[in-house]
Amino acid sequence: MSAPAAPAPGRRASFGATAVLAGFLLLAPPLYLLGPFALLTLLSRPRSVREILFLALAGAGIAAALSGNLDLGSQILRASALVLAGVFALLNLRPRGPVFPRALAAVALTGLGLCLWAWAHGIHWQMVQQAFTDMLRTSYRAMADMAGPDPKSRQDVQNFVQQFVEAAPDIARAMPGLLALEGLAGLLLAWRWHHRIAGTPLGVAPAPFREFRFNDHFVWGAIFTLGLLLVPLPPAATAVAINLLIVWMGLYAMRGLAIVSTILAAAPGPLKLLAAGLALLLLPLALGACLALGLADVWLNVRGRFVPRDSTGA
């Protein structure tokens, strides 16, 4: 009797990509993914039924995301997503090389453009922070209202959510940096799905996540940003430094996670599931470990130590 066939790598990759897509749409603003994906699909001139179907789904999602309240926090969120999608599309009119530098440039240009827009309209940092605080508190309270009819369970949920309501001002202070990371992730994910769906995709196909890395000299930007926090600065400048540091930390944590993915690439499925479960249970520790590993990779080239040597010893 012949042994059962192993599942095809493409199917495993498809399941993983679908899980990442679903997780992003649930945990991050959908516009950061749907907007860039729709524009990239349009630039590639869709012809097949599959491309048109996905474009229609993305358009429906964009329309749903643009509906609702128009408070300042929501305006900033929607404006950042639309500008980010437009800038990224412009940078990909003649794409060359890896997508990460263009995605990072799109995030930076979008942040600069929003700062200029806020300055032109007389919107200062305290107003932005308060708008994000109100938006977060509204979303947290809406989660509490979704609890079941049982009084005890409802009270437990409200007590749990109350912690986030009280922490909303601190989260709002770091909101620009978190949104920048989510926007960057949305662009990279949109590029990957564009190459999965489009018949004639733009540019170079994305490399596997385990190969994710960037210029080692970026570490000096992180060091300089950390140094800014050690000197007295105006509140607005301190907020900029904090959010820049969050972006740097997120980038190096992603680099560390890519290293972990490389190490676990040949591991059996149960071991990968166990590692993912432990990471979720010990999330702060796991994020700190990924951050340290990403920073160490600048000097140690950790992934290079796991590449098998050939017969010549190279």
PDB file of C-alpha atoms in Angstrom:
ATOM      1  CA  MET A   1       0.000   0.000   0.000  1.00  0.00           C
ATOM      2  CA  SER A   2       1.390   3.369  -0.980  1.00  0.00           C
ATOM      3  CA  ALA A   3       1.875   6.077   1.637  1.00  0.00           C
ATOM      4  CA  PRO A   4      -0.668   8.933   1.656  1.00  0.00           C
ATOM      5  CA  ALA A   5       0.406  11.948  -0.301  1.00  0.00           C
ATOM      6  CA  ALA A   6       1.644  14.921   1.685  1.00  0.00           C
ATOM      7  CA  PRO A   7      -0.311  18.155   1.353  1.00  0.00           C
ATOM      8  CA  ALA A   8       0.989  20.395  -1.343  1.00  0.00           C
ATOM      9  CA  PRO A   9       3.158  23.342  -0.185  1.00  0.00           C
ATOM     10  CA  GLY A  10       1.019  25.704  -2.217  1.00  0.00           C
ATOM     11  CA  ARG A  11      -2.083  24.714  -0.251  1.00  0.00           C
ATOM     12  CA  ARG A  12      -0.325  25.285   3.053  1.00  0.00           C
ATOM     13  CA  ALA A  13       0.874  28.660   1.825  1.00  0.00           C
ATOM     14  CA  SER A  14      -2.625  29.506   0.621  1.00  0.00           C
ATOM     15  CA  PHE A  15      -4.119  28.626   4.014  1.00  0.00           C
ATOM     16  CA  GLY A  16      -1.462  30.697   5.799  1.00  0.00           C
ATOM     17  CA  ALA A  17      -1.988  33.675   3.503  1.00  0.00           C
ATOM     18  CA  THR A  18      -5.757  33.466   3.992  1.00  0.00           C
ATOM     19  CA  ALA A  19      -5.350  33.318   7.777  1.00  0.00           C
ATOM     20  CA  VAL A  20      -3.094  36.376   7.739  1.00  0.00           C
ATOM     21  CA  LEU A  21      -5.583  38.212   5.529  1.00  0.00           C
ATOM     22  CA  ALA A  22      -8.493  37.386   7.843  1.00  0.00           C
ATOM     23  CA  GLY A  23      -6.485  38.396  10.911  1.00  0.00           C
ATOM     24  CA  PHE A  24      -5.557  41.747   9.398  1.00  0.00           C
ATOM     25  CA  LEU A  25      -9.144  42.544   8.393  1.00  0.00           C
ATOM     26  CA  LEU A  26     -10.323  41.737  11.922  1.00  0.00           C
ATOM     27  CA  LEU A  27      -7.608  43.529  13.890  1.00  0.00           C
ATOM     28  CA  ALA A  28      -6.583  46.473  11.690  1.00  0.00           C
ATOM     29  CA  PRO A  29      -8.421  49.124   9.634  1.00  0.00           C
ATOM     30  CA  PRO A  30      -9.540  47.288   6.466  1.00  0.00           C
ATOM     31  CA  LEU A  31      -8.946  50.395   4.333  1.00  0.00           C
ATOM     32  CA  TYR A  32      -5.184  49.999   4.811  1.00  0.00           C
ATOM     33  CA  LEU A  33      -5.414  46.760   2.845  1.00  0.00           C
ATOM     34  CA  LEU A  34      -8.435  47.150   0.550  1.00  0.00           C
ATOM     35  CA  GLY A  35      -7.476  50.582  -0.814  1.00  0.00           C
ATOM     36  CA  PRO A  36      -3.964  49.646  -2.014  1.00  0.00           C
ATOM     37  CA  PHE A  37      -5.170  46.285  -3.315  1.00  0.00           C
ATOM     38  CA  ALA A  38      -7.952  47.907  -5.367  1.00  0.00           C
ATOM     39  CA  LEU A  39      -5.612  50.500  -6.912  1.00  0.00           C
ATOM     40  CA  LEU A  40      -2.933  47.902  -7.698  1.00  0.00           C
ATOM     41  CA  THR A  41      -5.568  45.734  -9.365  1.00  0.00           C
ATOM     42  CA  LEU A  42      -6.774  48.665 -11.452  1.00  0.00           C
ATOM     43  CA  LEU A  43      -3.213  49.538 -12.498  1.00  0.00           C
ATOM     44  CA  SER A  44      -2.671  45.963 -13.713  1.00  0.00           C
ATOM     45  CA  ARG A  45      -5.747  46.281 -16.006  1.00  0.00           C
ATOM     46  CA  PRO A  46      -7.895  43.376 -14.781  1.00  0.00           C
ATOM     47  CA  ARG A  47      -9.361  41.127 -17.453  1.00  0.00           C
ATOM     48  CA  SER A  48     -10.232  37.807 -15.835  1.00  0.00           C
ATOM     49  CA  VAL A  49     -13.397  37.078 -13.880  1.00  0.00           C
ATOM     50  CA  ARG A  50     -11.338  36.401 -10.748  1.00  0.00           C
ATOM     51  CA  GLU A  51      -9.645  39.805 -10.868  1.00  0.00           C
ATOM     52  CA  ILE A  52     -12.939  41.630 -11.432  1.00  0.00           C
ATOM     53  CA  LEU A  53     -14.601  39.667  -8.622  1.00  0.00           C
ATOM     54  CA  PHE A  54     -11.882  40.495  -6.102  1.00  0.00           C
ATOM     55  CA  LEU A  55     -11.894  44.112  -7.254  1.00  0.00           C
ATOM     56  CA  ALA A  56     -15.657  44.272  -6.682  1.00  0.00           C
ATOM     57  CA  LEU A  57     -15.281  42.761  -3.216  1.00  0.00           C
ATOM     58  CA  ALA A  58     -12.557  45.258  -2.359  1.00  0.00           C
ATOM     59  CA  GLY A  59     -14.752  48.116  -3.624  1.00  0.00           C
ATOM     60  CA  ALA A  60     -17.662  46.943  -1.478  1.00  0.00           C
ATOM     61  CA  GLY A  61     -15.391  46.758   1.553  1.00  0.00           C
ATOM     62  CA  ILE A  62     -14.036  50.255   0.889  1.00  0.00           C
ATOM     63  CA  ALA A  63     -17.566  51.652   0.616  1.00  0.00           C
ATOM     64  CA  ALA A  64     -18.528  50.002   3.912  1.00  0.00           C
ATOM     65  CA  ALA A  65     -15.388  51.285   5.651  1.00  0.00           C
ATOM     66  CA  LEU A  66     -16.024  54.853   4.456  1.00  0.00           C
ATOM     67  CA  SER A  67     -19.556  54.911   5.884  1.00  0.00           C
ATOM     68  CA  GLY A  68     -20.389  55.838   9.468  1.00  0.00           C
ATOM     69  CA  ASN A  69     -19.363  58.621  11.830  1.00  0.00           C
ATOM     70  CA  LEU A  70     -17.283  61.592  10.688  1.00  0.00           C
ATOM     71  CA  ASP A  71     -15.599  62.638  13.939  1.00  0.00           C
ATOM     72  CA  LEU A  72     -12.006  63.865  13.838  1.00  0.00           C
ATOM     73  CA  GLY A  73     -10.495  60.483  14.711  1.00  0.00           C
ATOM     74  CA  SER A  74     -12.426  58.736  11.946  1.00  0.00           C
ATOM     75  CA  GLN A  75     -11.529  61.490   9.478  1.00  0.00           C
ATOM     76  CA  ILE A  76      -7.824  61.098  10.228  1.00  0.00           C
ATOM     77  CA  LEU A  77      -8.068  57.332   9.930  1.00  0.00           C
ATOM     78  CA  ARG A  78      -9.873  57.417   6.583  1.00  0.00           C
ATOM     79  CA  ALA A  79      -7.736  60.222   5.169  1.00  0.00           C
ATOM     80  CA  SER A  80      -4.538  58.373   6.110  1.00  0.00           C
ATOM     81  CA  ALA A  81      -5.779  55.180   4.440  1.00  0.00           C
ATOM     82  CA  LEU A  82      -6.831  56.914   1.210  1.00  0.00           C
ATOM     83  CA  VAL A  83      -3.654  58.987   0.952  1.00  0.00           C
ATOM     84  CA  LEU A  84      -1.540  55.935   1.723  1.00  0.00           C
ATOM     85  CA  ALA A  85      -3.225  53.930  -1.025  1.00  0.00           C
ATOM     86  CA  GLY A  86      -2.806  56.755  -3.540  1.00  0.00           C
ATOM     87  CA  VAL A  87       0.872  57.379  -2.739  1.00  0.00           C
ATOM     88  CA  PHE A  88       1.647  53.662  -2.864  1.00  0.00           C
ATOM     89  CA  ALA A  89      -0.082  53.360  -6.240  1.00  0.00           C
ATOM     90  CA  LEU A  90       1.942  56.282  -7.617  1.00  0.00           C
ATOM     91  CA  LEU A  91       5.196  54.733  -6.397  1.00  0.00           C
ATOM     92  CA  ASN A  92       4.264  51.513  -8.205  1.00  0.00           C
ATOM     93  CA  LEU A  93       3.589  53.012 -11.618  1.00  0.00           C
ATOM     94  CA  ARG A  94       7.063  51.798 -12.607  1.00  0.00           C
ATOM     95  CA  PRO A  95       8.028  49.416  -9.802  1.00  0.00           C
ATOM     96  CA  ARG A  96      11.588  48.166  -9.542  1.00  0.00           C
ATOM     97  CA  GLY A  97      13.179  45.988  -6.926  1.00  0.00           C
ATOM     98  CA  PRO A  98      11.633  44.806  -3.643  1.00  0.00           C
ATOM     99  CA  VAL A  99       8.387  46.356  -2.481  1.00  0.00           C
ATOM    100  CA  PHE A 100       9.417  47.132   1.118  1.00  0.00           C
ATOM    101  CA  PRO A 101      11.314  50.395   0.389  1.00  0.00           C
ATOM    102  CA  ARG A 102       8.344  51.733  -1.606  1.00  0.00           C
ATOM    103  CA  ALA A 103       5.901  50.734   1.134  1.00  0.00           C
ATOM    104  CA  LEU A 104       8.046  52.405   3.794  1.00  0.00           C
ATOM    105  CA  ALA A 105       8.362  55.536   1.644  1.00  0.00           C
ATOM    106  CA  ALA A 106       4.568  55.594   1.168  1.00  0.00           C
ATOM    107  CA  VAL A 107       4.019  55.449   4.931  1.00  0.00           C
ATOM    108  CA  ALA A 108       6.547  58.232   5.529  1.00  0.00           C
ATOM    109  CA  LEU A 109       5.091  60.484   2.817  1.00  0.00           C
ATOM    110  CA  THR A 110       1.564  59.868   4.121  1.00  0.00           C
ATOM    111  CA  GLY A 111       2.591  60.803   7.652  1.00  0.00           C
ATOM    112  CA  LEU A 112       4.271  63.967   6.414  1.00  0.00           C
ATOM    113  CA  GLY A 113       1.236  64.886   4.328  1.00  0.00           C
ATOM    114  CA  LEU A 114      -1.143  64.422   7.255  1.00  0.00           C
ATOM    115  CA  CYS A 115       1.073  66.572   9.484  1.00  0.00           C
ATOM    116  CA  LEU A 116       0.992  69.361   6.887  1.00  0.00           C
ATOM    117  CA  TRP A 117      -2.799  68.975   6.542  1.00  0.00           C
ATOM    118  CA  ALA A 118      -3.284  69.219  10.321  1.00  0.00           C
ATOM    119  CA  TRP A 119      -1.004  72.269  10.522  1.00  0.00           C
ATOM    120  CA  ALA A 120      -2.878  74.000   7.681  1.00  0.00           C
ATOM    121  CA  HIS A 121      -6.235  73.399   9.420  1.00  0.00           C
ATOM    122  CA  GLY A 122      -5.033  74.446  12.870  1.00  0.00           C
ATOM    123  CA  ILE A 123      -5.308  70.924  14.328  1.00  0.00           C
ATOM    124  CA  HIS A 124      -2.751  70.499  17.124  1.00  0.00           C
ATOM    125  CA  TRP A 125      -1.524  67.325  18.795  1.00  0.00           C
ATOM    126  CA  GLN A 126      -3.798  67.589  21.846  1.00  0.00           C
ATOM    127  CA  MET A 127      -6.847  67.623  19.572  1.00  0.00           C
ATOM    128  CA  VAL A 128      -5.607  64.563  17.690  1.00  0.00           C
ATOM    129  CA  GLN A 129      -4.862  62.669  20.894  1.00  0.00           C
ATOM    130  CA  GLN A 130      -8.296  63.496  22.320  1.00  0.00           C
ATOM    131  CA  ALA A 131      -9.969  62.432  19.068  1.00  0.00           C
ATOM    132  CA  PHE A 132      -8.204  59.073  19.150  1.00  0.00           C
ATOM    133  CA  THR A 133      -9.076  58.679  22.838  1.00  0.00           C
ATOM    134  CA  ASP A 134     -12.781  59.262  22.153  1.00  0.00           C
ATOM    135  CA  MET A 135     -12.709  56.882  19.193  1.00  0.00           C
ATOM    136  CA  LEU A 136     -11.043  54.132  21.224  1.00  0.00           C
ATOM    137  CA  ARG A 137     -13.415  54.545  24.165  1.00  0.00           C
ATOM    138  CA  THR A 138     -16.420  54.376  21.840  1.00  0.00           C
ATOM    139  CA  SER A 139     -15.169  51.151  20.248  1.00  0.00           C
ATOM    140  CA  TYR A 140     -14.366  49.578  23.625  1.00  0.00           C
ATOM    141  CA  ARG A 141     -17.798  50.421  25.021  1.00  0.00           C
ATOM    142  CA  ALA A 142     -19.417  49.005  21.903  1.00  0.00           C
ATOM    143  CA  MET A 143     -17.585  45.744  22.608  1.00  0.00           C
ATOM    144  CA  ALA A 144     -18.983  45.739  26.152  1.00  0.00           C
ATOM    145  CA  ASP A 145     -22.501  46.303  24.829  1.00  0.00           C
ATOM    146  CA  MET A 146     -22.184  43.123  22.752  1.00  0.00           C
ATOM    147  CA  ALA A 147     -22.046  40.967  25.908  1.00  0.00           C
ATOM    148  CA  GLY A 148     -24.807  38.455  26.462  1.00  0.00           C
ATOM    149  CA  PRO A 149     -27.967  39.055  28.480  1.00  0.00           C
ATOM    150  CA  ASP A 150     -26.653  37.277  31.571  1.00  0.00           C
ATOM    151  CA  PRO A 151     -25.997  40.006  34.206  1.00  0.00           C
ATOM    152  CA  LYS A 152     -22.917  38.324  35.678  1.00  0.00           C
ATOM    153  CA  SER A 153     -21.184  37.724  32.346  1.00  0.00           C
ATOM    154  CA  ARG A 154     -22.114  41.210  31.199  1.00  0.00           C
ATOM    155  CA  GLN A 155     -20.584  42.685  34.339  1.00  0.00           C
ATOM    156  CA  ASP A 156     -17.419  40.627  33.873  1.00  0.00           C
ATOM    157  CA  VAL A 157     -17.072  41.875  30.296  1.00  0.00           C
ATOM    158  CA  GLN A 158     -17.632  45.469  31.349  1.00  0.00           C
ATOM    159  CA  ASN A 159     -15.006  45.167  34.087  1.00  0.00           C
ATOM    160  CA  PHE A 160     -12.564  43.735  31.553  1.00  0.00           C
ATOM    161  CA  VAL A 161     -13.262  46.434  28.968  1.00  0.00           C
ATOM    162  CA  GLN A 162     -13.061  49.172  31.593  1.00  0.00           C
ATOM    163  CA  GLN A 163      -9.316  48.583  31.839  1.00  0.00           C
ATOM    164  CA  PHE A 164      -8.954  49.468  28.161  1.00  0.00           C
ATOM    165  CA  VAL A 165     -11.274  52.465  28.521  1.00  0.00           C
ATOM    166  CA  GLU A 166      -9.047  53.849  31.273  1.00  0.00           C
ATOM    167  CA  ALA A 167      -5.913  53.161  29.232  1.00  0.00           C
ATOM    168  CA  ALA A 168      -7.353  54.814  26.096  1.00  0.00           C
ATOM    169  CA  PRO A 169      -5.390  58.110  26.520  1.00  0.00           C
ATOM    170  CA  ASP A 170      -2.088  56.216  26.688  1.00  0.00           C
ATOM    171  CA  ILE A 171      -2.993  54.084  23.670  1.00  0.00           C
ATOM    172  CA  ALA A 172      -4.118  57.205  21.783  1.00  0.00           C
ATOM    173  CA  ARG A 173      -0.728  58.779  22.444  1.00  0.00           C
ATOM    174  CA  ALA A 174       0.911  55.915  20.542  1.00  0.00           C
ATOM    175  CA  MET A 175      -1.829  55.660  17.905  1.00  0.00           C
ATOM    176  CA  PRO A 176       0.074  57.309  15.003  1.00  0.00           C
ATOM    177  CA  GLY A 177       2.952  54.849  15.351  1.00  0.00           C
ATOM    178  CA  LEU A 178       0.596  51.884  15.603  1.00  0.00           C
ATOM    179  CA  LEU A 179      -1.329  53.073  12.541  1.00  0.00           C
ATOM    180  CA  ALA A 180       1.934  53.489  10.626  1.00  0.00           C
ATOM    181  CA  LEU A 181       2.844  49.864  11.353  1.00  0.00           C
ATOM    182  CA  GLU A 182      -0.649  48.696  10.404  1.00  0.00           C
ATOM    183  CA  GLY A 183      -0.468  50.732   7.194  1.00  0.00           C
ATOM    184  CA  LEU A 184       2.892  49.214   6.327  1.00  0.00           C
ATOM    185  CA  ALA A 185       1.567  45.711   6.989  1.00  0.00           C
ATOM    186  CA  GLY A 186      -1.510  46.485   4.872  1.00  0.00           C
ATOM    187  CA  LEU A 187       0.623  47.606   1.929  1.00  0.00           C
ATOM    188  CA  LEU A 188       2.835  44.523   2.056  1.00  0.00           C
ATOM    189  CA  LEU A 189      -0.179  42.243   2.369  1.00  0.00           C
ATOM    190  CA  ALA A 190      -1.956  44.046  -0.494  1.00  0.00           C
ATOM    191  CA  TRP A 191       1.129  43.574  -2.675  1.00  0.00           C
ATOM    192  CA  ARG A 192       1.248  39.856  -1.868  1.00  0.00           C
ATOM    193  CA  TRP A 193      -2.440  39.333  -2.646  1.00  0.00           C
ATOM    194  CA  HIS A 194      -2.137  41.434  -5.802  1.00  0.00           C
ATOM    195  CA  HIS A 195       0.466  38.963  -7.056  1.00  0.00           C
ATOM    196  CA  ARG A 196      -1.771  36.052  -6.089  1.00  0.00           C
ATOM    197  CA  ILE A 197      -4.849  37.412  -7.889  1.00  0.00           C
ATOM    198  CA  ALA A 198      -3.678  39.529 -10.843  1.00  0.00           C
ATOM    199  CA  GLY A 199      -3.083  37.898 -14.207  1.00  0.00           C
ATOM    200  CA  THR A 200      -0.222  40.303 -15.022  1.00  0.00           C
ATOM    201  CA  PRO A 201       0.878  41.684 -11.641  1.00  0.00           C
ATOM    202  CA  LEU A 202       3.057  44.745 -11.242  1.00  0.00           C
ATOM    203  CA  GLY A 203       6.700  44.568 -10.283  1.00  0.00           C
ATOM    204  CA  VAL A 204       8.578  41.746  -8.613  1.00  0.00           C
ATOM    205  CA  ALA A 205       6.769  39.015  -6.693  1.00  0.00           C
ATOM    206  CA  PRO A 206       7.188  39.322  -2.914  1.00  0.00           C
ATOM    207  CA  ALA A 207       9.726  37.120  -1.181  1.00  0.00           C
ATOM    208  CA  PRO A 208       8.652  34.781   1.638  1.00  0.00           C
ATOM    209  CA  PHE A 209       8.208  36.517   4.992  1.00  0.00           C
ATOM    210  CA  ARG A 210      11.102  34.580   6.502  1.00  0.00           C
ATOM    211  CA  GLU A 211      13.437  36.548   4.188  1.00  0.00           C
ATOM    212  CA  PHE A 212      12.194  39.910   5.490  1.00  0.00           C
ATOM    213  CA  ARG A 213      15.039  42.303   6.282  1.00  0.00           C
ATOM    214  CA  PHE A 214      16.039  45.899   5.586  1.00  0.00           C
ATOM    215  CA  ASN A 215      19.132  48.082   5.567  1.00  0.00           C
ATOM    216  CA  ASP A 216      21.242  47.518   8.665  1.00  0.00           C
ATOM    217  CA  HIS A 217      22.054  51.228   8.885  1.00  0.00           C
ATOM    218  CA  PHE A 218      18.440  51.906   9.899  1.00  0.00           C
ATOM    219  CA  VAL A 219      19.499  51.013  13.423  1.00  0.00           C
ATOM    220  CA  TRP A 220      21.076  54.455  13.741  1.00  0.00           C
ATOM    221  CA  GLY A 221      17.658  55.999  13.193  1.00  0.00           C
ATOM    222  CA  ALA A 222      16.321  53.945  16.098  1.00  0.00           C
ATOM    223  CA  ILE A 223      19.270  54.959  18.288  1.00  0.00           C
ATOM    224  CA  PHE A 224      18.831  58.633  17.403  1.00  0.00           C
ATOM    225  CA  THR A 225      15.091  58.457  18.134  1.00  0.00           C
ATOM    226  CA  LEU A 226      15.775  56.843  21.509  1.00  0.00           C
ATOM    227  CA  GLY A 227      18.276  59.598  22.246  1.00  0.00           C
ATOM    228  CA  LEU A 228      15.632  62.254  21.578  1.00  0.00           C
ATOM    229  CA  LEU A 229      13.525  60.840  24.403  1.00  0.00           C
ATOM    230  CA  LEU A 230      16.386  61.404  26.843  1.00  0.00           C
ATOM    231  CA  VAL A 231      16.361  65.188  26.382  1.00  0.00           C
ATOM    232  CA  PRO A 232      13.578  67.625  27.345  1.00  0.00           C
ATOM    233  CA  LEU A 233      11.331  68.355  24.362  1.00  0.00           C
ATOM    234  CA  PRO A 234       7.975  70.106  23.819  1.00  0.00           C
ATOM    235  CA  PRO A 235       4.963  67.768  24.178  1.00  0.00           C
ATOM    236  CA  ALA A 236       4.356  67.584  20.417  1.00  0.00           C
ATOM    237  CA  ALA A 237       8.017  66.750  19.701  1.00  0.00           C
ATOM    238  CA  THR A 238       8.012  64.124  22.446  1.00  0.00           C
ATOM    239  CA  ALA A 239       4.914  62.553  20.898  1.00  0.00           C
ATOM    240  CA  VAL A 240       6.657  62.422  17.504  1.00  0.00           C
ATOM    241  CA  ALA A 241       9.717  60.754  19.041  1.00  0.00           C
ATOM    242  CA  ILE A 242       7.571  58.192  20.906  1.00  0.00           C
ATOM    243  CA  ASN A 243       5.676  57.231  17.771  1.00  0.00           C
ATOM    244  CA  LEU A 244       8.856  57.031  15.700  1.00  0.00           C
ATOM    245  CA  LEU A 245      10.331  54.721  18.321  1.00  0.00           C
ATOM    246  CA  ILE A 246       7.202  52.542  18.139  1.00  0.00           C
ATOM    247  CA  VAL A 247       7.701  52.248  14.374  1.00  0.00           C
ATOM    248  CA  TRP A 248      11.349  51.258  14.809  1.00  0.00           C
ATOM    249  CA  MET A 249      10.429  48.708  17.460  1.00  0.00           C
ATOM    250  CA  GLY A 250       7.737  47.260  15.207  1.00  0.00           C
ATOM    251  CA  LEU A 251      10.129  46.948  12.265  1.00  0.00           C
ATOM    252  CA  TYR A 252      12.790  45.146  14.279  1.00  0.00           C
ATOM    253  CA  ALA A 253      10.182  42.923  15.954  1.00  0.00           C
ATOM    254  CA  MET A 254       8.986  41.929  12.450  1.00  0.00           C
ATOM    255  CA  ARG A 255      12.583  41.188  11.492  1.00  0.00           C
ATOM    256  CA  GLY A 256      12.966  39.043  14.593  1.00  0.00           C
ATOM    257  CA  LEU A 257       9.724  37.210  13.792  1.00  0.00           C
ATOM    258  CA  ALA A 258      11.071  36.491  10.298  1.00  0.00           C
ATOM    259  CA  ILE A 259      14.144  34.937  11.923  1.00  0.00           C
ATOM    260  CA  VAL A 260      11.930  32.762  14.120  1.00  0.00           C
ATOM    261  CA  SER A 261      10.020  31.717  10.997  1.00  0.00           C
ATOM    262  CA  THR A 262      13.320  30.706   9.383  1.00  0.00           C
ATOM    263  CA  ILE A 263      14.333  28.658  12.415  1.00  0.00           C
ATOM    264  CA  LEU A 264      10.947  26.912  12.577  1.00  0.00           C
ATOM    265  CA  ALA A 265      10.618  26.415   8.808  1.00  0.00           C
ATOM    266  CA  ALA A 266      11.677  22.757   8.947  1.00  0.00           C
ATOM    267  CA  ALA A 267       9.878  22.027  12.243  1.00  0.00           C
ATOM    268  CA  PRO A 268       6.832  19.722  12.280  1.00  0.00           C
ATOM    269  CA  GLY A 269       3.366  21.264  12.346  1.00  0.00           C
ATOM    270  CA  PRO A 270       2.567  20.405  16.003  1.00  0.00           C
ATOM    271  CA  LEU A 271       5.739  22.138  17.166  1.00  0.00           C
ATOM    272  CA  LYS A 272       4.814  25.259  15.191  1.00  0.00           C
ATOM    273  CA  LEU A 273       1.329  25.267  16.725  1.00  0.00           C
ATOM    274  CA  LEU A 274       2.822  24.862  20.204  1.00  0.00           C
ATOM    275  CA  ALA A 275       5.214  27.756  19.601  1.00  0.00           C
ATOM    276  CA  ALA A 276       2.362  29.960  18.322  1.00  0.00           C
ATOM    277  CA  GLY A 277       0.208  29.089  21.353  1.00  0.00           C
ATOM    278  CA  LEU A 278       3.001  29.885  23.800  1.00  0.00           C
ATOM    279  CA  ALA A 279       3.693  33.169  21.986  1.00  0.00           C
ATOM    280  CA  LEU A 280       0.046  34.205  22.378  1.00  0.00           C
ATOM    281  CA  LEU A 281       0.019  33.292  26.062  1.00  0.00           C
ATOM    282  CA  LEU A 282       3.291  35.132  26.683  1.00  0.00           C
ATOM    283  CA  LEU A 283       2.762  37.907  24.140  1.00  0.00           C
ATOM    284  CA  PRO A 284       4.824  40.687  25.831  1.00  0.00           C
ATOM    285  CA  LEU A 285       7.735  38.296  26.350  1.00  0.00           C
ATOM    286  CA  ALA A 286       7.443  36.996  22.780  1.00  0.00           C
ATOM    287  CA  LEU A 287       7.418  40.523  21.338  1.00  0.00           C
ATOM    288  CA  GLY A 288      10.443  41.461  23.429  1.00  0.00           C
ATOM    289  CA  ALA A 289      12.297  38.367  22.264  1.00  0.00           C
ATOM    290  CA  CYS A 290      11.504  39.130  18.610  1.00  0.00           C
ATOM    291  CA  LEU A 291      12.658  42.722  19.078  1.00  0.00           C
ATOM    292  CA  ALA A 292      15.945  41.622  20.639  1.00  0.00           C
ATOM    293  CA  LEU A 293      16.472  39.020  17.910  1.00  0.00           C
ATOM    294  CA  GLY A 294      15.775  41.578  15.175  1.00  0.00           C
ATOM    295  CA  LEU A 295      18.272  44.021  16.653  1.00  0.00           C
ATOM    296  CA  ALA A 296      20.882  41.302  17.124  1.00  0.00           C
ATOM    297  CA  ASP A 297      20.505  40.316  13.466  1.00  0.00           C
ATOM    298  CA  VAL A 298      22.011  43.669  12.471  1.00  0.00           C
ATOM    299  CA  TRP A 299      25.405  42.570  13.800  1.00  0.00           C
ATOM    300  CA  LEU A 300      25.169  38.766  13.987  1.00  0.00           C
ATOM    301  CA  ASN A 301      23.326  37.819  10.754  1.00  0.00           C
ATOM    302  CA  VAL A 302      21.392  35.165  12.669  1.00  0.00           C
ATOM    303  CA  ARG A 303      19.733  33.631   9.605  1.00  0.00           C
ATOM    304  CA  GLY A 304      23.093  33.169   7.916  1.00  0.00           C
ATOM    305  CA  ARG A 305      24.089  30.776  10.680  1.00  0.00           C
ATOM    306  CA  PHE A 306      21.182  28.468   9.801  1.00  0.00           C
ATOM    307  CA  VAL A 307      21.971  28.189   6.068  1.00  0.00           C
ATOM    308  CA  PRO A 308      23.498  24.751   5.316  1.00  0.00           C
ATOM    309  CA  ARG A 309      27.017  24.791   3.936  1.00  0.00           C
ATOM    310  CA  ASP A 310      27.628  23.310   0.506  1.00  0.00           C
ATOM    311  CA  SER A 311      30.254  20.695  -0.362  1.00  0.00           C
ATOM    312  CA  THR A 312      32.959  23.376  -0.727  1.00  0.00           C
ATOM    313  CA  GLY A 313      32.289  24.788   2.743  1.00  0.00           C
ATOM    314  CA  ALA A 314      30.864  28.051   1.425  1.00  0.00           C
TER     315      ALA A 314
END
